[in-house]
Coordinates of C-alpha atoms and ligand atoms in Angstrom, one line a residue:
M210 CA 80.4 -0.6 53.8
P211 CA 79.1 2.4 55.7
L212 CA 76.1 2.0 58.0
W213 CA 73.9 3.3 55.3
G214 CA 75.4 1.1 52.5
G215 CA 72.5 -1.3 51.8
A216 CA 71.4 0.2 48.6
F217 CA 74.9 0.8 47.3
A218 CA 76.5 -1.7 45.0
E219 CA 79.9 -0.1 45.2
P220 CA 82.0 1.3 48.1
T221 CA 82.4 5.1 48.5
D222 CA 85.3 6.5 46.5
N223 CA 88.3 7.4 48.6
D224 CA 88.5 11.0 47.5
L225 CA 84.8 11.5 48.4
K226 CA 85.5 9.9 51.8
A227 CA 88.2 12.4 52.4
L228 CA 85.8 15.2 51.6
N229 CA 82.8 13.8 53.3
D230 CA 84.1 12.3 56.5
S231 CA 83.9 14.5 59.6
I232 CA 85.3 12.1 62.2
S233 CA 88.7 14.0 62.2
F234 CA 87.0 17.0 63.9
D235 CA 83.7 15.8 65.3
Q236 CA 85.2 13.1 67.4
R237 CA 85.6 15.7 70.1
M238 CA 81.9 15.4 70.6
Y239 CA 82.2 11.7 71.7
A240 CA 80.9 12.4 75.2
E241 CA 77.9 14.4 74.1
D242 CA 77.1 11.7 71.4
I243 CA 77.2 9.0 74.0
T244 CA 75.2 11.0 76.6
G245 CA 72.6 11.6 73.9
S246 CA 72.5 8.0 72.9
I247 CA 72.1 6.8 76.5
A248 CA 69.2 9.1 77.0
Y249 CA 67.7 8.0 73.7
A250 CA 68.0 4.3 74.5
K251 CA 66.1 4.9 77.7
A252 CA 63.5 7.0 75.8
I253 CA 62.7 4.3 73.2
A254 CA 62.5 1.7 76.1
R255 CA 59.9 4.0 77.8
A256 CA 58.1 4.1 74.4
K257 CA 58.2 0.3 74.4
V258 CA 60.2 0.2 71.1
I259 CA 62.9 -1.9 72.9
S260 CA 62.8 -3.8 76.2
I261 CA 64.3 -2.5 79.4
E262 CA 66.8 -5.3 79.2
E263 CA 67.9 -4.3 75.7
A264 CA 68.2 -0.7 76.8
D265 CA 70.3 -1.8 79.8
Q266 CA 72.6 -3.7 77.4
I267 CA 72.9 -0.7 75.1
V268 CA 73.6 1.7 78.0
A269 CA 76.3 -0.6 79.4
G270 CA 77.8 -0.9 76.0
L271 CA 77.8 2.8 75.5
Q272 CA 79.4 3.3 78.9
Q273 CA 82.2 1.0 77.7
V274 CA 82.6 3.0 74.5
L275 CA 82.9 6.1 76.7
A276 CA 85.5 4.5 78.9
E277 CA 87.5 3.6 75.8
F278 CA 87.4 7.2 74.5
E279 CA 88.3 8.5 77.9
S280 CA 91.3 6.2 78.4
G281 CA 92.5 6.9 74.8
N282 CA 91.9 3.3 73.8
F283 CA 89.1 3.9 71.2
Q284 CA 90.3 2.6 67.9
L285 CA 89.0 4.5 64.9
Q286 CA 88.3 2.4 61.9
P287 CA 88.7 3.5 58.2
G288 CA 84.9 3.2 57.8
D289 CA 84.1 5.6 60.7
E290 CA 82.5 8.5 58.8
D291 CA 81.7 10.6 61.8
I292 CA 81.4 10.3 65.6
H293 CA 77.9 9.1 65.4
T294 CA 78.7 6.1 63.1
A295 CA 81.9 5.4 65.0
V296 CA 80.1 5.1 68.3
E297 CA 77.3 2.9 66.9
R298 CA 79.8 0.7 65.1
R299 CA 81.8 0.1 68.3
L300 CA 78.6 -0.3 70.4
T301 CA 77.5 -3.1 68.0
E302 CA 80.9 -4.8 68.2
I303 CA 80.5 -4.8 72.0
V304 CA 76.9 -5.7 72.5
G305 CA 76.1 -7.5 69.3
P306 CA 73.0 -7.0 67.1
V307 CA 71.0 -5.3 69.8
G308 CA 73.2 -2.3 69.2
G309 CA 71.5 -2.0 65.9
K310 CA 68.2 -1.1 67.7
L311 CA 69.6 2.1 69.2
H312 CA 69.0 4.2 66.1
T313 CA 65.3 3.3 65.8
G314 CA 63.3 6.4 64.9
R315 CA 66.4 8.6 65.2
S316 CA 68.4 10.2 62.4
R317 CA 71.9 11.5 62.4
N318 CA 70.2 14.8 61.6
D319 CA 68.5 15.2 65.0
Q320 CA 71.4 13.3 66.7
V321 CA 74.1 15.7 65.4
A322 CA 72.0 18.8 66.2
T323 CA 71.5 17.4 69.8
D324 CA 75.2 16.5 70.4
F325 CA 76.3 19.8 69.0
R326 CA 74.0 21.8 71.2
L327 CA 75.2 19.9 74.3
W328 CA 78.8 20.7 73.3
V329 CA 78.1 24.4 72.7
L330 CA 76.2 24.7 76.0
A331 CA 79.2 23.4 77.9
H332 CA 81.6 25.7 76.2
Q333 CA 79.4 28.8 76.6
T334 CA 79.5 28.1 80.3
K335 CA 83.3 27.7 80.3
V336 CA 83.8 31.0 78.4
D337 CA 81.5 32.8 80.8
A338 CA 83.6 31.6 83.7
L339 CA 86.7 33.0 82.1
L340 CA 85.0 36.3 81.3
E341 CA 83.9 36.5 85.0
A342 CA 87.6 36.0 86.0
L343 CA 88.7 38.8 83.7
Q344 CA 86.1 41.1 85.1
T345 CA 87.3 40.3 88.6
V346 CA 91.0 41.1 87.8
I347 CA 89.9 44.4 86.1
I348 CA 88.0 45.5 89.2
E349 CA 91.0 44.5 91.5
K350 CA 93.4 46.5 89.4
A351 CA 91.1 49.5 89.1
E352 CA 90.6 49.6 92.9
H353 CA 94.3 50.4 93.3
H354 CA 94.2 53.3 90.8
L355 CA 91.2 55.4 91.7
H356 CA 93.5 58.4 92.0
T357 CA 96.0 57.6 89.3
L358 CA 95.7 60.4 86.8
M359 CA 96.3 59.8 83.1
P360 CA 95.4 61.4 79.8
G361 CA 92.2 60.3 78.2
Y362 CA 92.1 60.2 74.4
T363 CA 89.8 60.7 71.6
H364 CA 91.1 60.2 68.0
L365 CA 94.2 59.0 70.0
Q366 CA 94.9 62.7 70.7
P367 CA 95.3 63.8 74.3
A368 CA 91.8 65.0 75.3
Q369 CA 91.0 65.3 79.0
P370 CA 92.4 63.9 82.2
I371 CA 90.9 60.7 83.5
T372 CA 92.1 58.0 85.9
A373 CA 93.7 54.6 85.3
A374 CA 90.7 53.0 87.2
H375 CA 88.2 54.7 84.9
W376 CA 90.1 53.4 81.8
L377 CA 90.3 49.9 83.1
M378 CA 86.7 49.8 84.2
S379 CA 85.5 50.8 80.7
F380 CA 86.4 47.2 79.6
F381 CA 84.4 45.7 82.5
W382 CA 81.2 46.9 80.9
M383 CA 82.1 45.6 77.4
L384 CA 82.6 42.2 79.0
A385 CA 79.4 42.5 80.9
R386 CA 77.5 42.9 77.6
D387 CA 79.5 40.0 76.2
R388 CA 78.3 37.8 79.1
D389 CA 74.7 39.0 78.6
R390 CA 74.9 38.0 75.0
L391 CA 76.4 34.6 75.7
A392 CA 73.7 33.9 78.3
D393 CA 71.0 35.0 75.8
A394 CA 72.5 32.7 73.2
Q395 CA 72.6 30.0 75.8
R396 CA 68.8 30.2 76.3
R397 CA 68.2 29.4 72.6
T398 CA 70.9 26.8 72.6
S399 CA 69.2 24.9 75.4
V400 CA 66.4 23.6 73.1
S401 CA 66.4 19.9 72.3
P402 CA 65.9 18.8 68.7
L403 CA 66.0 15.1 69.6
G404 CA 62.9 13.4 68.3
S405 CA 62.8 15.4 65.1
G406 CA 64.0 12.4 63.2
A407 CA 65.6 13.0 59.8
L408 CA 63.1 15.8 59.2
A409 CA 59.6 14.5 59.7
G410 CA 59.6 13.6 63.4
N411 CA 59.9 10.4 65.4
P412 CA 57.5 7.7 64.4
F413 CA 57.4 5.9 67.8
N414 CA 56.0 8.8 69.8
V415 CA 59.0 9.1 72.1
D416 CA 58.4 11.5 75.0
R417 CA 60.5 14.3 73.7
A418 CA 60.0 16.5 76.8
T419 CA 61.3 13.8 79.2
L420 CA 64.2 13.1 76.8
A421 CA 65.1 16.7 76.7
A422 CA 64.9 17.1 80.5
D423 CA 67.1 14.0 80.8
L424 CA 69.8 15.7 78.8
G425 CA 69.5 19.0 80.8
F426 CA 67.8 21.0 78.0
A427 CA 65.4 23.7 79.1
D428 CA 63.0 23.2 76.2
V429 CA 62.1 21.2 73.1
S430 CA 62.0 22.4 69.5
Q431 CA 58.4 22.8 68.2
N432 CA 58.9 22.0 64.5
S433 CA 60.9 19.0 63.3
L434 CA 62.0 20.7 60.0
D435 CA 63.4 23.6 61.9
G436 CA 64.7 21.3 64.6
V437 CA 67.1 19.5 62.4
S438 CA 68.4 22.6 60.6
D439 CA 68.4 25.4 63.1
R440 CA 71.9 26.6 63.6
D441 CA 71.0 30.0 65.0
F442 CA 72.7 29.0 68.3
V443 CA 75.9 28.6 66.4
A444 CA 75.6 31.9 64.6
E445 CA 74.7 33.7 67.9
S446 CA 77.6 32.1 69.7
L447 CA 80.0 33.0 67.0
F448 CA 78.7 36.6 67.1
A449 CA 79.0 36.8 70.8
L450 CA 82.6 35.5 70.6
A451 CA 83.5 37.7 67.6
L452 CA 82.3 40.8 69.4
M453 CA 84.0 39.7 72.6
G454 CA 87.2 39.2 70.5
T455 CA 86.7 42.7 69.2
H456 CA 86.6 44.0 72.8
L457 CA 89.7 42.1 73.7
S458 CA 91.3 43.4 70.6
R459 CA 90.6 47.0 71.6
L460 CA 91.9 46.4 75.1
A461 CA 95.0 44.8 73.4
E462 CA 95.5 47.9 71.2
D463 CA 95.4 50.2 74.3
I464 CA 97.9 47.9 76.0
I465 CA 100.2 47.9 73.0
I466 CA 100.2 51.7 72.8
Y467 CA 100.4 52.4 76.5
S468 CA 103.3 50.0 76.9
N469 CA 105.3 51.6 74.1
P470 CA 108.2 53.5 75.6
L471 CA 106.9 56.7 74.1
F472 CA 104.0 56.4 76.5
G473 CA 105.4 54.1 79.2
Y474 CA 102.1 54.2 81.1
I475 CA 102.2 50.5 81.7
T476 CA 104.8 47.7 81.8
L477 CA 104.0 44.1 80.8
N478 CA 105.2 41.4 83.1
D479 CA 108.2 39.4 81.9
R480 CA 106.1 36.3 81.8
Y481 CA 103.6 37.9 79.5
S482 CA 105.8 39.7 77.0
T483 CA 108.4 38.5 74.5
G484 CA 111.8 39.7 73.4
S485 CA 113.4 40.0 70.0
S486 CA 116.0 37.5 68.6
I487 CA 118.2 40.4 67.4
M488 CA 117.3 43.5 69.4
P489 CA 118.1 43.0 73.0
Q490 CA 116.2 46.0 74.3
K491 CA 112.9 44.9 72.9
R492 CA 109.9 44.0 75.0
N493 CA 107.1 43.2 72.7
A494 CA 103.4 42.9 73.5
D495 CA 103.1 39.8 71.3
P496 CA 100.2 38.3 73.3
M497 CA 98.2 41.5 72.8
E498 CA 99.0 41.5 69.1
L499 CA 97.8 38.0 68.9
A500 CA 94.5 39.1 70.7
R501 CA 94.2 41.8 68.0
G502 CA 94.9 39.2 65.3
K503 CA 92.6 36.5 66.6
A504 CA 89.6 39.0 66.5
G505 CA 89.9 38.8 62.7
R506 CA 89.8 35.1 62.8
L507 CA 86.7 35.1 65.0
I508 CA 84.9 37.5 62.7
G509 CA 85.9 35.3 59.8
H510 CA 84.2 32.3 61.4
L511 CA 81.0 34.2 61.9
T512 CA 81.0 35.5 58.3
G513 CA 81.8 32.0 57.0
L514 CA 78.9 30.4 58.9
M515 CA 76.4 33.0 57.9
T516 CA 77.4 32.5 54.3
T517 CA 77.0 28.8 54.6
L518 CA 73.5 29.2 56.1
K519 CA 72.0 31.8 53.8
G520 CA 71.1 29.7 50.7
L521 CA 70.1 26.4 52.3
P522 CA 66.8 24.8 51.3
S523 CA 64.6 23.5 54.1
T524 CA 65.9 21.0 56.7
Y525 CA 69.2 19.2 56.9
N526 CA 71.8 19.7 54.2
K527 CA 75.4 18.5 54.3
D528 CA 76.6 22.1 54.2
L529 CA 75.7 22.2 57.9
Q530 CA 78.6 19.9 58.6
E531 CA 80.7 23.1 58.1
D532 CA 79.3 24.6 61.4
K533 CA 81.5 22.6 63.6
E534 CA 85.1 23.4 62.7
A535 CA 84.2 27.1 62.9
I536 CA 82.8 27.0 66.4
F537 CA 85.3 24.5 67.7
D538 CA 88.1 26.9 66.6
A539 CA 86.3 29.9 67.9
F540 CA 85.9 28.4 71.4
D541 CA 89.5 27.1 71.2
T542 CA 90.7 30.5 70.3
V543 CA 89.0 32.4 73.1
G544 CA 89.9 29.5 75.4
K545 CA 93.6 30.3 74.8
L546 CA 93.2 34.1 74.7
L547 CA 91.3 34.7 77.8
P548 CA 93.6 33.0 80.4
V549 CA 96.5 35.1 79.0
T550 CA 94.5 38.3 79.0
I551 CA 93.5 37.6 82.6
A552 CA 97.1 37.1 83.6
I553 CA 98.3 40.2 81.7
I554 CA 95.8 42.4 83.6
R555 CA 96.6 40.8 86.9
T556 CA 100.3 41.3 86.5
L557 CA 100.1 44.6 84.7
Q558 CA 102.4 47.3 86.2
I559 CA 100.8 50.7 86.0
N560 CA 103.3 53.6 86.0
P561 CA 101.6 56.6 87.7
G562 CA 104.6 58.8 87.2
K563 CA 104.6 58.3 83.4
M564 CA 100.9 58.9 83.2
R565 CA 101.1 62.0 85.3
A566 CA 104.1 63.3 83.2
A567 CA 102.0 63.0 80.0
L568 CA 99.3 65.3 81.3
G569 CA 99.8 68.6 79.5
D570 CA 98.0 71.9 80.3
E571 CA 96.1 71.6 77.0
L572 CA 94.1 68.8 78.5
L573 CA 92.6 71.4 80.8
A574 CA 91.5 73.7 77.9
T575 CA 87.9 72.4 78.2
D576 CA 88.0 73.1 82.0
L577 CA 89.2 76.7 81.2
A578 CA 86.2 77.2 78.9
E579 CA 84.0 75.8 81.6
Y580 CA 85.6 78.3 84.0
L581 CA 84.3 81.1 81.8
V582 CA 80.9 79.3 81.6
R583 CA 80.7 79.4 85.4
K584 CA 81.4 83.2 85.2
G585 CA 78.4 83.6 82.9
L586 CA 79.8 83.2 79.3
P587 CA 77.9 81.0 76.9
F588 CA 80.0 77.9 76.3
R589 CA 80.4 78.4 72.6
Q590 CA 82.0 81.8 73.3
G591 CA 84.1 80.3 76.1
H592 CA 85.4 77.7 73.7
H593 CA 86.4 80.4 71.2
V594 CA 88.2 82.5 73.8
V595 CA 90.1 79.6 75.1
G596 CA 91.0 78.6 71.6
Q597 CA 92.6 82.0 71.2
A598 CA 94.4 81.6 74.5
V599 CA 95.8 78.2 73.3
R600 CA 97.1 79.9 70.1
M601 CA 98.6 82.8 72.1
A602 CA 100.4 80.4 74.4
S603 CA 101.6 78.3 71.5
N604 CA 102.8 81.4 69.6
Q605 CA 104.8 82.5 72.6
G606 CA 106.1 79.0 73.2
I607 CA 104.7 78.8 76.7
K608 CA 102.3 76.6 78.5
L609 CA 98.7 77.5 78.7
S610 CA 99.0 78.0 82.5
A611 CA 101.9 80.3 82.0
L612 CA 99.9 83.0 80.2
P613 CA 99.8 86.1 82.5
L614 CA 96.4 87.2 83.8
E615 CA 96.7 90.4 81.8
S616 CA 97.0 88.5 78.5
L617 CA 94.0 86.4 79.4
R618 CA 92.0 89.5 80.3
E619 CA 92.7 90.9 76.8
L620 CA 90.7 87.9 75.5
S621 CA 87.9 88.1 78.2
P622 CA 87.4 90.4 81.2
L623 CA 85.8 87.4 82.9
F624 CA 89.3 86.0 83.7
E625 CA 90.1 86.7 87.4
P626 CA 93.0 85.7 89.7
D627 CA 91.2 82.5 90.6
V628 CA 91.8 81.2 87.1
V629 CA 95.0 79.5 88.4
E630 CA 92.8 77.0 90.2
V631 CA 91.8 75.6 86.8
F632 CA 95.2 74.2 86.3
D633 CA 94.8 71.2 88.6
F634 CA 94.3 67.8 87.0
A635 CA 92.9 66.1 90.1
A636 CA 90.4 68.9 90.6
S637 CA 89.3 68.6 86.9
V638 CA 88.7 64.8 87.4
A639 CA 87.0 65.4 90.7
R640 CA 84.5 67.8 89.1
R641 CA 83.4 65.0 86.8
R642 CA 81.5 63.1 89.4
V643 CA 78.3 62.4 87.5
I644 CA 77.3 58.7 87.2
G645 CA 79.8 57.2 84.8
G646 CA 82.4 60.0 85.3
P647 CA 86.1 59.6 86.2
A648 CA 86.0 61.3 89.7
P649 CA 87.3 58.8 92.3
E650 CA 83.9 58.9 94.1
A651 CA 82.1 58.2 90.9
V652 CA 84.4 55.3 90.0
T653 CA 83.9 54.0 93.5
T654 CA 80.2 53.9 92.8
Q655 CA 80.9 52.4 89.4
I656 CA 82.9 49.6 91.0
E657 CA 80.0 48.9 93.4
Q658 CA 77.6 48.7 90.5
A659 CA 80.0 46.4 88.7
K660 CA 80.1 44.1 91.7
A661 CA 76.4 44.2 92.0
W662 CA 76.1 43.4 88.2
M663 CA 78.3 40.3 88.7
Q664 CA 76.2 39.0 91.6
A665 CA 72.9 39.6 89.8
H666 CA 74.3 37.9 86.7
A667 CA 75.5 34.9 88.7
R668 CA 72.0 34.6 90.2
Q669 CA 70.3 34.8 86.8
T670 CA 72.5 32.2 85.1
A671 CA 72.1 29.9 88.1
Q672 CA 68.4 30.0 87.6
T673 CA 68.5 29.0 83.9
Ligands
LIG577 N1 78.5 14.4 60.1 C1 77.2 15.0 59.8 C2 77.2 16.4 60.3 O1 78.1 16.8 61.0 C3 76.2 14.3 60.6 C4 74.8 14.3 60.0 C5 74.8 13.5 58.7 N2 73.5 13.4 58.2 C6 73.3 13.0 57.0 N3 72.1 12.9 56.6 N4 74.3 12.7 56.2 O2 76.4 17.2 60.0

């Protein structure tokens, strides 16, 4: 008989058990469940529901259950429906009937919400540390390539010259926003629902604030109905992970393209690329393709949970059991993805010669129009004149920079001998020294800002 079987004349059908039981996946919350129960035993002792001696017995028993899990000696029984019932069943085997007092005033509804928040909090912190490590390797790699010129793209068409440092650093800021979002989600995860009971609150007036503080929560929930059913923290975490996965997928896509021999801008380290079983020359960016693929999986988890939540009537419904596999898998997925991504960036070989060779004159067409602007022509006219120059060069089968001055002057008398100075990629980049621009001095400032961001973020999260 299950723990709740008193009113039932017949045992649960086996097919229903297979559908209903969550022990196969929620057993990974054993530590959080036991931590929550130890704090709860102490709280009901403080509320004089059980004696100090009884609480001590229960706590000692729970510690033994924890040790069994930790040593791999915990024996699951067929009747163990979920982690909460399994721990209580084993506790009672160890300490006897006093174990049956632990659940007084508590429901699995406030229990599971508490355990789950503790689990999510710990994993948010782990992911944040991995994101910090990724930001660090991005900065380190960028610092070596402040002057490494490469084509920048829009629509994946060559657009204007930038530097490899500037390209790499663009991902730093995406990850910064991801970390902000995780920290923000973490604030709302750190709210204790324990003491909400099944839905209508704890009848023994347990001190919820002390109980929450005991468990490391920053706050307590203010409404028991909302307390047992609020899964915003799951949805927010899934969104933060899905968007982070989207950023990693975009980084992956750049790496896949830039490592293609047609580009050759970068080479993946042997340890982080794979070969083909038939084509000996192949060096595939499989890990990056997996990053791109996993983003779809993360977005799927977010969509799945939102769909589960949208039609629920008030308070706990069993649908909510669906929240766990989604987020377990999301954290597992990013937990596998991030270390490989960190290593790929750390070991990435940047090929400045290939990047430089891909810079064609046409990437300076905008600079040429800006040259005319500096001579007094409105930009729109300058754009038109340079468009004609581009066509002229292409018709003659020559590079833009090879057009003779006389030909250029047919298009505009503003062209003068100093026009040759436009055809300098480094000078083009150096002119773009506004905040956020690719000029080496601007990227140096950007990197200083990035480091300051990391320090400020570390201080903020240490405070919460
Ligand atoms: N296994 C359940 C879950 O994960 C625990 C809560 C069960 N509560 C209940 N009233 N049946 O959501």
